[in-house]
CSV table of C-alpha atoms and ligand atoms in Angstrom, one decimal:
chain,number,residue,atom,x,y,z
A,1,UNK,CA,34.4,10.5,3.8
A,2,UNK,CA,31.0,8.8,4.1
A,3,UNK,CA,29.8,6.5,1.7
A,4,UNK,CA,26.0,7.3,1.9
A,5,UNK,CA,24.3,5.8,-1.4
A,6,UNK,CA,22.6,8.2,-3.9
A,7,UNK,CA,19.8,7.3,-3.0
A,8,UNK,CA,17.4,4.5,-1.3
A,9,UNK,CA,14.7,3.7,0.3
A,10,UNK,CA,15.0,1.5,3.4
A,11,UNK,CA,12.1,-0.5,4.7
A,12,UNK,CA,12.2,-1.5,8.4
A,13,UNK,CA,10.7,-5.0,8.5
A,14,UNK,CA,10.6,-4.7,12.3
A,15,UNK,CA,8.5,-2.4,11.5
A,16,UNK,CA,6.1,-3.5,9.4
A,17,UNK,CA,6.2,-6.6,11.8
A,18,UNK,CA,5.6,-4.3,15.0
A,19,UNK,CA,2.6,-2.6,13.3
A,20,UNK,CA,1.2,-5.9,12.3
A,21,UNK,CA,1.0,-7.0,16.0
A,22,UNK,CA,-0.6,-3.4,17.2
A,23,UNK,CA,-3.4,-4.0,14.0
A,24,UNK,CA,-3.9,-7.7,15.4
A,25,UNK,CA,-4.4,-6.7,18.9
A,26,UNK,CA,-6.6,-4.1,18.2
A,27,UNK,CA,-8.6,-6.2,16.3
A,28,UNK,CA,-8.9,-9.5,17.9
A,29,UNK,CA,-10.8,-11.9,17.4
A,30,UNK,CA,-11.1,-10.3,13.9
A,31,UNK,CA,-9.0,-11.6,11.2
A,32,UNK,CA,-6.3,-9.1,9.5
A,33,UNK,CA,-5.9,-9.4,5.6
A,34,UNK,CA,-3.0,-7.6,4.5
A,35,UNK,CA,-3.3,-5.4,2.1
A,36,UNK,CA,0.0,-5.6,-0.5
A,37,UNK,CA,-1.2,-4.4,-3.7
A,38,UNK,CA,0.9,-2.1,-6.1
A,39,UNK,CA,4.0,-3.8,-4.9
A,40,UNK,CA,3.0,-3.8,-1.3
A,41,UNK,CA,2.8,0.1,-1.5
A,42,UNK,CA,6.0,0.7,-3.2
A,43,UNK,CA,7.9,-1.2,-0.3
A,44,UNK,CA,8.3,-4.5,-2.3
A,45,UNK,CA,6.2,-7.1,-2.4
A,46,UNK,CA,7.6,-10.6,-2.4
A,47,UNK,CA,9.6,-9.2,1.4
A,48,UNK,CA,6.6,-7.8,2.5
A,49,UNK,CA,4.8,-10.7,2.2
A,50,UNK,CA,7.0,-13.4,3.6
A,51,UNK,CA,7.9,-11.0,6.5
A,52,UNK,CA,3.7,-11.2,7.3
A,53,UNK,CA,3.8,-14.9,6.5
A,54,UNK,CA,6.1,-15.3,8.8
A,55,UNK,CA,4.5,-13.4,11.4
A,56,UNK,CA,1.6,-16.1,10.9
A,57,UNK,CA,-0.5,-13.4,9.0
A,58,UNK,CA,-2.8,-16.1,6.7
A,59,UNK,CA,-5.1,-13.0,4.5
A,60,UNK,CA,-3.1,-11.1,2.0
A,61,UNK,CA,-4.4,-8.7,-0.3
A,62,UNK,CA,-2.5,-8.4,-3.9
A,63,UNK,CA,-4.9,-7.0,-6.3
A,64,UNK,CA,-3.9,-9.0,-9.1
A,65,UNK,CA,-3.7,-13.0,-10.2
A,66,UNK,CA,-0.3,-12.2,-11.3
A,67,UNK,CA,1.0,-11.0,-8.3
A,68,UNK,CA,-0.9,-13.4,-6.3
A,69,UNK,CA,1.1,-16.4,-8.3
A,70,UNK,CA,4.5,-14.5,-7.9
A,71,UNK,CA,4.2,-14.8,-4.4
A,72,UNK,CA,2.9,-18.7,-4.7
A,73,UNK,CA,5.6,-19.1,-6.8
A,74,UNK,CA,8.5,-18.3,-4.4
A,75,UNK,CA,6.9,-20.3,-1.4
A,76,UNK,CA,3.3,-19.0,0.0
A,77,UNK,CA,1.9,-21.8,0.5
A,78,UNK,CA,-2.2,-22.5,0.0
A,79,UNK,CA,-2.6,-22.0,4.2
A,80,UNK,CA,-2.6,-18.8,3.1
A,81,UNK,CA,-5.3,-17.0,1.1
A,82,UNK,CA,-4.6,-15.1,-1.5
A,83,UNK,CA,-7.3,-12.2,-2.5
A,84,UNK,CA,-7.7,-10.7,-5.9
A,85,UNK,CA,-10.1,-8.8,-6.9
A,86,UNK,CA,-9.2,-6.4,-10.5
A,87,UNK,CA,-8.6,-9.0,-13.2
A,88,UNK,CA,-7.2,-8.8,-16.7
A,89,UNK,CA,-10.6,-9.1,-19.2
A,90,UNK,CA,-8.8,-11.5,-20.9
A,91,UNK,CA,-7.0,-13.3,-17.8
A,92,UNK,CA,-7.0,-17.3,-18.0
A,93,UNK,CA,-7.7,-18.1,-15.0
A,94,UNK,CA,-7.2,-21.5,-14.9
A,95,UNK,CA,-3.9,-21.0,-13.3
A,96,UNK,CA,-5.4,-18.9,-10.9
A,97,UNK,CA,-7.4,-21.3,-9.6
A,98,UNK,CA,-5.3,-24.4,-9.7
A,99,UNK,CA,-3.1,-22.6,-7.4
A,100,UNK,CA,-6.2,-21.5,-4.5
A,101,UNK,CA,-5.9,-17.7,-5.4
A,102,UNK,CA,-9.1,-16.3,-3.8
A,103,UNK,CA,-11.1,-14.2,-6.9
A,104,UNK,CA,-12.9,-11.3,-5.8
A,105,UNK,CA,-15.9,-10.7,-8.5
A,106,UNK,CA,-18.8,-8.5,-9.2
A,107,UNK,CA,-20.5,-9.0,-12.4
A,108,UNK,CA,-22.1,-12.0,-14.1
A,109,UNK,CA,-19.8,-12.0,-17.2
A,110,UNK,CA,-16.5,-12.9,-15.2
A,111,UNK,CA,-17.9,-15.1,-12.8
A,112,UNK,CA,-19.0,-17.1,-16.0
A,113,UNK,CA,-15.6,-17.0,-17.5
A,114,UNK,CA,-14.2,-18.2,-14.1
A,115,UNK,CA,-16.7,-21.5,-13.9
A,116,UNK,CA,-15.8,-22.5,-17.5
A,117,UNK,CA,-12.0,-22.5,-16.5
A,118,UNK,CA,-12.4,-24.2,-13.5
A,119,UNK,CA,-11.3,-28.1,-13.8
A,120,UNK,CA,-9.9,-30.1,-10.9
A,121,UNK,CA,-10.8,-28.1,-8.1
A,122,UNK,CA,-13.3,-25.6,-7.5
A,123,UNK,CA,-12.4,-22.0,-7.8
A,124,UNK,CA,-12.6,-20.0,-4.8
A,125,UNK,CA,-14.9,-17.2,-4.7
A,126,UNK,CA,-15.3,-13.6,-2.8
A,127,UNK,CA,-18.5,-11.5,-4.1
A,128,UNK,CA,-18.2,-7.9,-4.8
A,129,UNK,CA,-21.5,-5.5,-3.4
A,130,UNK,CA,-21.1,-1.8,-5.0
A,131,UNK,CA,-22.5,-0.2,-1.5
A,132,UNK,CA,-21.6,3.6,-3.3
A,133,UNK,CA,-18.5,3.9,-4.0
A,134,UNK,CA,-19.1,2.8,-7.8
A,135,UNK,CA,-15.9,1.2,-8.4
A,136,UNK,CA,-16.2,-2.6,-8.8
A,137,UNK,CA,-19.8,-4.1,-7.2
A,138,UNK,CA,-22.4,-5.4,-8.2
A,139,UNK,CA,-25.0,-2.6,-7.9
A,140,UNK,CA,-28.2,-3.7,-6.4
A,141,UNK,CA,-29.8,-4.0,-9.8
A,142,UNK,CA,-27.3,-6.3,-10.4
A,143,UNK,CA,-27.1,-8.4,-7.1
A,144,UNK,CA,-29.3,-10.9,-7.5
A,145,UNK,CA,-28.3,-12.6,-11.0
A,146,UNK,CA,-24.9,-12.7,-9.9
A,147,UNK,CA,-26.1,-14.4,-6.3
A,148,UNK,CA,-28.4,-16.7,-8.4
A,149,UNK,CA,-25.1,-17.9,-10.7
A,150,UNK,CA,-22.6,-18.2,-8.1
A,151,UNK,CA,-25.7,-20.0,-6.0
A,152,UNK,CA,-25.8,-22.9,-9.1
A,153,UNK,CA,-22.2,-22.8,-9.7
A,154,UNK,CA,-21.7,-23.7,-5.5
A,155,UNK,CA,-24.5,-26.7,-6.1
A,156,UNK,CA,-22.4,-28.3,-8.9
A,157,UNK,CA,-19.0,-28.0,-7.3
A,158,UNK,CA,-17.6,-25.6,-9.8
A,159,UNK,CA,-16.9,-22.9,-7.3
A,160,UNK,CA,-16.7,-22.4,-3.4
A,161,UNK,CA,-18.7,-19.1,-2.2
A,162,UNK,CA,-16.0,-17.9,0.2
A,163,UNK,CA,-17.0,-14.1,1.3
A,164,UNK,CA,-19.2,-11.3,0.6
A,165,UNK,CA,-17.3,-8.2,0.7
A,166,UNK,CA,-17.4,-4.0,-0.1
A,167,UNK,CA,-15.2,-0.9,0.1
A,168,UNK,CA,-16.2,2.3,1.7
A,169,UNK,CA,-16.2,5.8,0.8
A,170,UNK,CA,-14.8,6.8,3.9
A,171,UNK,CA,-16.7,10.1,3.2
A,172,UNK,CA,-18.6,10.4,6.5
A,173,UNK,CA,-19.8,8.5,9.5
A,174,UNK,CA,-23.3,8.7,7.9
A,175,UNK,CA,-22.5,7.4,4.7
A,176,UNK,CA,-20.7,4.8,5.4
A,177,UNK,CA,-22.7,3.9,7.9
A,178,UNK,CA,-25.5,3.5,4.4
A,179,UNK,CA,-23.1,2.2,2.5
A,180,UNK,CA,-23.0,-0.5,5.1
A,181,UNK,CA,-26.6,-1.0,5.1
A,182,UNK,CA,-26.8,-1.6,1.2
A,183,UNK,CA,-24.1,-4.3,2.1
A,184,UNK,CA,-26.3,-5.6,4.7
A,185,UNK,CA,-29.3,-5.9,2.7
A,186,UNK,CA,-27.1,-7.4,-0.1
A,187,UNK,CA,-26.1,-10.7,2.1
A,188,UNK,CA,-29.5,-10.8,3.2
A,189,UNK,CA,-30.7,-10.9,-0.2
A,190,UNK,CA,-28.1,-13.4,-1.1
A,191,UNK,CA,-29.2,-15.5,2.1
A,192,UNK,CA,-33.1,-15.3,0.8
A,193,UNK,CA,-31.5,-16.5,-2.9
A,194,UNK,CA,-30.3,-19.8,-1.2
A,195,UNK,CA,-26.6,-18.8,-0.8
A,196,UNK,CA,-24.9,-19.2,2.6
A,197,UNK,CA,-22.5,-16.1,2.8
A,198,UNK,CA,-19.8,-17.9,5.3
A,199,UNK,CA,-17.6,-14.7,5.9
A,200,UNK,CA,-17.8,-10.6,5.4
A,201,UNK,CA,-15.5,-8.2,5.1
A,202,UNK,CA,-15.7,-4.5,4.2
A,203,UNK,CA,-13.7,-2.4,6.4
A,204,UNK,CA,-10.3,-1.1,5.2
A,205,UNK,CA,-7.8,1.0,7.7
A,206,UNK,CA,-9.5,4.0,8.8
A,207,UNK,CA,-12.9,2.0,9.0
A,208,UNK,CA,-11.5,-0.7,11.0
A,209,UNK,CA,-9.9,1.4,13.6
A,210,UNK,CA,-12.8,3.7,13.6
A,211,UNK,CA,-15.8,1.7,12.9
A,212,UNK,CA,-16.1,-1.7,15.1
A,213,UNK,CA,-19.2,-2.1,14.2
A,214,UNK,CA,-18.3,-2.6,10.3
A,215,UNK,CA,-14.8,-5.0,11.3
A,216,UNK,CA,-17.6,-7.7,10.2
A,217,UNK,CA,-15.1,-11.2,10.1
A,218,UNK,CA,-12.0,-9.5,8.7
A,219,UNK,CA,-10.8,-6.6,7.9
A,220,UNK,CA,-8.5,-5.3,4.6
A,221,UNK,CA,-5.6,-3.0,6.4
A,222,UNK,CA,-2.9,-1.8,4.0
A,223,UNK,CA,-2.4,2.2,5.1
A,224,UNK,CA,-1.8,1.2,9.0
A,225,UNK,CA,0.5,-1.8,8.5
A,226,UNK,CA,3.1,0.6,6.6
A,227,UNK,CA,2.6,3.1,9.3
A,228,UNK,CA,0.6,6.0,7.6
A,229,UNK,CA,-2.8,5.8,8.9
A,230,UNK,CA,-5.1,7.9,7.4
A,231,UNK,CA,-7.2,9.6,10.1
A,232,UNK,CA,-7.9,13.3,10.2
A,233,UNK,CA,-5.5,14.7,12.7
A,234,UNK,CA,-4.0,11.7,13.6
A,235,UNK,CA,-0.1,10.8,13.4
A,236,UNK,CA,0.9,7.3,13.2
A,237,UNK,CA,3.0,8.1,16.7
A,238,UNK,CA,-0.3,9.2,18.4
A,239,UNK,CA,-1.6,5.2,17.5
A,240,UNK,CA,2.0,3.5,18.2
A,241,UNK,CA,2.3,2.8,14.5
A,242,UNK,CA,5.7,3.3,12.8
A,243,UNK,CA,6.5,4.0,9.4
A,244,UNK,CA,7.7,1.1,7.3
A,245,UNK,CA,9.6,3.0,5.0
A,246,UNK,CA,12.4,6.0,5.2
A,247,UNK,CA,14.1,7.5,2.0
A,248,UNK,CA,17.3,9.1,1.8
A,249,UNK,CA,20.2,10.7,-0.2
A,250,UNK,CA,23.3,11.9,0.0
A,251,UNK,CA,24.1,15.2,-1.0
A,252,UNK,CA,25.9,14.8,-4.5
A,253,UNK,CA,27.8,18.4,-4.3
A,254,UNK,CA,27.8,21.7,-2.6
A,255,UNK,CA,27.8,25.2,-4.6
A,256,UNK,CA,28.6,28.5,-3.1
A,257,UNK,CA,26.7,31.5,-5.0
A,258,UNK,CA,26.1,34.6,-4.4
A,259,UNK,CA,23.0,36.8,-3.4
A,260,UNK,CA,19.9,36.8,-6.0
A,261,UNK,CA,21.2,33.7,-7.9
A,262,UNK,CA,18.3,32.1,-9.6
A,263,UNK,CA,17.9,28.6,-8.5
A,264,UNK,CA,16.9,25.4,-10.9
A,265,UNK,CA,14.1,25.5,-13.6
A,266,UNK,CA,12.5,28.5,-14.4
A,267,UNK,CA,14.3,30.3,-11.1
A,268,UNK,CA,11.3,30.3,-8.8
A,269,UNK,CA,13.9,30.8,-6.0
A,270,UNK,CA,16.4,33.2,-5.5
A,271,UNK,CA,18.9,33.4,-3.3
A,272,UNK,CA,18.4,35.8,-0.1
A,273,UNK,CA,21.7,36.1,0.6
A,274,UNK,CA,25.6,34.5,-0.3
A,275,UNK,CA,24.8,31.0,0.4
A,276,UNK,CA,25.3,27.3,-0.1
A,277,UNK,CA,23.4,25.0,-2.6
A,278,UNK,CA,23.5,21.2,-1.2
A,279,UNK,CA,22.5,18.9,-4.9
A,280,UNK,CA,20.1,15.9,-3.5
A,281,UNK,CA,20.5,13.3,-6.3
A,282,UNK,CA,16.6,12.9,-6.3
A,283,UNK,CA,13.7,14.1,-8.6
A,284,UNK,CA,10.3,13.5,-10.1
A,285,UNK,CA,11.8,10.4,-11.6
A,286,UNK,CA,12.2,9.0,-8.3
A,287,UNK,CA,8.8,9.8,-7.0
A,288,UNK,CA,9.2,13.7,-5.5
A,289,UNK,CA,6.6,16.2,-6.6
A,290,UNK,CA,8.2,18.9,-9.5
A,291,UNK,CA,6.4,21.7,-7.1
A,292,UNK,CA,7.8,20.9,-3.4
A,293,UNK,CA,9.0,23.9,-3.3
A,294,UNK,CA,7.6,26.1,-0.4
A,295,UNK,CA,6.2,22.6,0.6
A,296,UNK,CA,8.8,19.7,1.8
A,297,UNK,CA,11.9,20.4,4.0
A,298,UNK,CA,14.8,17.5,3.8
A,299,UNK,CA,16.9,16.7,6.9
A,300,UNK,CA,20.5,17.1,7.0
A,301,UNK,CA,22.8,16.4,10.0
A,302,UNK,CA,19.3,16.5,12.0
A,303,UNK,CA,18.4,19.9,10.5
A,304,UNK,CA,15.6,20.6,8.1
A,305,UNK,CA,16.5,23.1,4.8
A,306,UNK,CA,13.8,23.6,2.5
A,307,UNK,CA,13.9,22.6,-1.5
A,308,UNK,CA,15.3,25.3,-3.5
A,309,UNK,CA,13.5,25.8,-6.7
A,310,UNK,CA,11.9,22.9,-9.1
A,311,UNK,CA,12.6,19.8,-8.7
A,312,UNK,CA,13.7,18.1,-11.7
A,313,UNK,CA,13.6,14.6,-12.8
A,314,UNK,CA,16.5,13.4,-11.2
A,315,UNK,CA,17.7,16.1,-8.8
A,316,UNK,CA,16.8,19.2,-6.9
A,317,UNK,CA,18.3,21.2,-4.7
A,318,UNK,CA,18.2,22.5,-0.7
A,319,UNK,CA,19.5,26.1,0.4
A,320,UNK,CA,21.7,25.5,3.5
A,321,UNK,CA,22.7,28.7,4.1
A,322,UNK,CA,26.0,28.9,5.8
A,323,UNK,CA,26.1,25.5,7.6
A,324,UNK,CA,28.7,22.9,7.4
A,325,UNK,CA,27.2,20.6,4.7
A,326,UNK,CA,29.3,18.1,2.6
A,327,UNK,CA,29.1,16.2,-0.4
A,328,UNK,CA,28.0,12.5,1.2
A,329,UNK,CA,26.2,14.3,4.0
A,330,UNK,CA,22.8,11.4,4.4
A,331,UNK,CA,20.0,13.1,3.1
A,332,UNK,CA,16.6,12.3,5.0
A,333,UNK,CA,13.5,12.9,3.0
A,334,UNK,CA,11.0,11.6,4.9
A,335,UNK,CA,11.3,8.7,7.7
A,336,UNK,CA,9.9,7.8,11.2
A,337,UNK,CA,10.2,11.7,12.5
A,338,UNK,CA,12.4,10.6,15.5
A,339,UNK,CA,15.2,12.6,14.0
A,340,UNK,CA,13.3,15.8,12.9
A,341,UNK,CA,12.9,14.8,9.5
A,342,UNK,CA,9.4,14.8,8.0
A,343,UNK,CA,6.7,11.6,7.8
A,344,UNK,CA,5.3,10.4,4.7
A,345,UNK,CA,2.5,11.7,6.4
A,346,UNK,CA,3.5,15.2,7.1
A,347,UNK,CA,4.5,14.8,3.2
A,348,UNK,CA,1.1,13.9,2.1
A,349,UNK,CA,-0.6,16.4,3.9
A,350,UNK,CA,2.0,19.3,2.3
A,351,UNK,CA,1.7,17.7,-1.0
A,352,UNK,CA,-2.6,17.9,-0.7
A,353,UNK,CA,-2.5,14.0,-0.8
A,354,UNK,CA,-2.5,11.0,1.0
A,355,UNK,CA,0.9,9.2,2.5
A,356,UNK,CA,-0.2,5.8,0.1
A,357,UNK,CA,0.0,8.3,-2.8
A,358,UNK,CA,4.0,9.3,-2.2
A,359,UNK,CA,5.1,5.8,-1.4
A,360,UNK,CA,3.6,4.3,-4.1
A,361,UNK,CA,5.1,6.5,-6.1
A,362,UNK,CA,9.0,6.2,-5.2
A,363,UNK,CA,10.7,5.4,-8.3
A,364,UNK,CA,12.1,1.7,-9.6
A,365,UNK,CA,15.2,3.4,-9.8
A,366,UNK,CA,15.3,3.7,-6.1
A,367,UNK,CA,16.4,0.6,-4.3
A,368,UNK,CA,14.8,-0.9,-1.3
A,369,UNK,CA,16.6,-2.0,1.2
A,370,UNK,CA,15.8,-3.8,4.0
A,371,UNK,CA,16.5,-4.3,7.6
A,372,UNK,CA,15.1,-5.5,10.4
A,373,UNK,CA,15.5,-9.0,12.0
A,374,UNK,CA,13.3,-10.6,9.8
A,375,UNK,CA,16.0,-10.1,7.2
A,376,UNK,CA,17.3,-13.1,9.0
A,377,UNK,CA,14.6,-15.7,8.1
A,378,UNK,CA,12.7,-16.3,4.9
A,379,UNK,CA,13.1,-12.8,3.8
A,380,UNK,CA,16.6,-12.9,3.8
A,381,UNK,CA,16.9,-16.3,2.2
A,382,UNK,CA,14.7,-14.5,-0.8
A,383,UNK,CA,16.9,-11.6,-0.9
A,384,UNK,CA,20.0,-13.8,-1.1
A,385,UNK,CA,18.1,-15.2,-4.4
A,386,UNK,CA,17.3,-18.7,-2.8
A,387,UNK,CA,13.8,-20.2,-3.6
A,388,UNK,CA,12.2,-22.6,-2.9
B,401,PLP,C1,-6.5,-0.5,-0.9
B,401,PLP,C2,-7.6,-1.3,-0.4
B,401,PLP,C3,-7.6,-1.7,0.9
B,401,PLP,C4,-6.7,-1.2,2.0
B,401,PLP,O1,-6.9,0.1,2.2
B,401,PLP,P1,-6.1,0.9,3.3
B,401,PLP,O2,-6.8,2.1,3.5
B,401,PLP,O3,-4.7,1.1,2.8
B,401,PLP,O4,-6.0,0.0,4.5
B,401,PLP,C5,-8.7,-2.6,1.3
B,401,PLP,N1,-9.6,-3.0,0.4
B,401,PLP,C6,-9.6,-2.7,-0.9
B,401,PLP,C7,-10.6,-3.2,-1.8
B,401,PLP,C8,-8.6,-1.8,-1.3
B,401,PLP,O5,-8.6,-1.4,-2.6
């Protein structure tokens, strides 16, 4: 009998660590924030993070203050900076910046509410240009005022100007290649203002491999570090990237039926012929599409079956046909590919998305587990549930 769990998803620290090594070498002598926001993208972030730490990674991207002090609070130390840059509107961040979390800011009205919270030390601060994608930015109209208070606030030691920054579109060579250019004229700008802009960062994965001209003095890189770059075309084998995270399952129970049986919700599949239904203990729940029908194939035993009708929220199932499959038979969703199975990847481009988009969406429900030596080190002190 095997004793496959129900389900998890295992994250291969080696991995994660081997990637990180490619992205450096590839970029050197640019610096490499790692990207880690929605809970390092699905992979867990407090691991993540102390695996990169300890691979002397000193940038790391969270998103939020919160999870920024989460990962202060179980040992990242200040020699590593800590960027934000989507806050709360009613976030205190006094906490913030008694603890040297980096703020990433684009409009007038925050940066005021950071200088009035700032007491012993000064808060450290990364301005945000709109360049076109219209998320957060200041848009040009908007540029200077921000410069001109985060120029008076430098002057009287309330905050420390630490980086201009932008995000791409990643729509086409051309327009990011403008979208660059309006970030260009907006340091210049800032520069004319009085403000020294000491570091700038704007490229993101696909720019950074792509682009060298826009790798600027860092680069944000979440997507390649977890091994599903996003270029057209591309796999992450073709770069010598690996993919952090592989879920499984293990088949629940098999089902003989005959010819023309109608298969889960609303019977969009029928049987062809007399044949076996293997029950994956997975569904929407856990972070697979209802509709992969017709679009994913699982691996079992190193052989791929297609999904068998809708999946529902916590199951679905696969038509093996005749084959000898048994209840506790590992279930491989989607891993490194080395085996046959699919890629987050080759899921994203079934599902008409983007590998980030499936892996940040596997479940709470499912754990993460994780392997690798680094499981040795710091991580594995943290997992045991020691802190610091
Ligand atoms: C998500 C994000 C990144 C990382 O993007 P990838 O394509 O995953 O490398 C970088 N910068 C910002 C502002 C982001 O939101």
């Amino acid at each position: 009998m095997s004793s496959a769990p129900l389900r998890q998803a295992r994250i291969d620290l080696d991995a994660y660590r081997a990637n990180l090594d490619l992205v450096r070498e590839w970029m050197d002598p640019v610096a490499v924030m790692a990207i880690m926001k929605a809970d390092a993208y699905g992979h867990g972030l407090e691991p993540i993070a102390l695996a990169a730490v300890d691979a002397g990674i000193r940038w790391i991207g969270v998103l939020t203050v919160p999870a920024a002090l989460r990962l202060r609070s179980i040992g990242v130390g200040e020699d590593v900076h800590l960027f934000t840059w989507q806050h709360d509107p009613d976030l205190d961040f006094r906490d913030a910046i008694d603890s040297a979390v980096d703020l990433g800011v684009s409009n007038v009205a925050e940066l005021q509410r950071i200088v009035e919270a700032v007491d012993q030390r000064p808060a450290r601060v990364h301005l945000g240009v709109d360049s076109g994608l219209h998320r957060d930015g200041a848009t040009p109209a908007d540029w200077p005022a921000l410069v001109e208070l985060a120029r008076d606030a430098q002057r009287n030691g309330r905050i420390e100007v630490v980086a201009a920054y932008t995000h791409l579109a990643e729509s086409s060579d051309d327009e990011d290649s403008a979208a660059v250019a309006v970030f260009d004229a907006a340091v210049e700008i800032a520069e004319d203002l009085g403000l020294d802009v000491p570091m700038e960062h704007v490229a993101a994965s696909l720019a950074g491999l792509e682009r060298k001209e826009f790798r600027k003095d860092m680069v944000r890189m979440g997507a390649n570090l977890f091994g599903i770059p996003g270029a057209d075309g591309v796999s992450a084998a073709d770069l010598g990237l690996e993919p952090v995270m592989t879920l499984t399952a293990s088949v629940a129970k098999t089902k003989r039926v005959p010819v023309d049986t109608g298969v889960s919700y609303d019977y969009t599949y029928r049987t062809a012929t007399e044949t076996t239904l293997a029950l994956v203990p997975v569904g929407y729940a856990d972070g697979v599409p209802r509709l992969a029908q017709g679009r994913i194939e699982v691996a079992i035993r190193g052989k791929r079956y297609p999904i068998a009708g809708r999946v529902a929220m916590d199951q679905f199932l696969v038509d093996v046909g005749d084959d000898d499959v048994q209840t506790g038979d590992t279930v491989v969703l989607f891993g490194t590919g080395e085996h046959d199975e699919m890629t987050v990847l080759d899921w994203g481009r079934s599902l008409d998305t983007i590998g980030e988009e499936i892996v940040c969406r596997i479940g709470a429900r499912v754990p993460r587990v994780y392997e690798g030596h680094e499981v040795e080190g710091r991580v594995g002190a943290y997992l045991r549930g020691e802190r610091p």
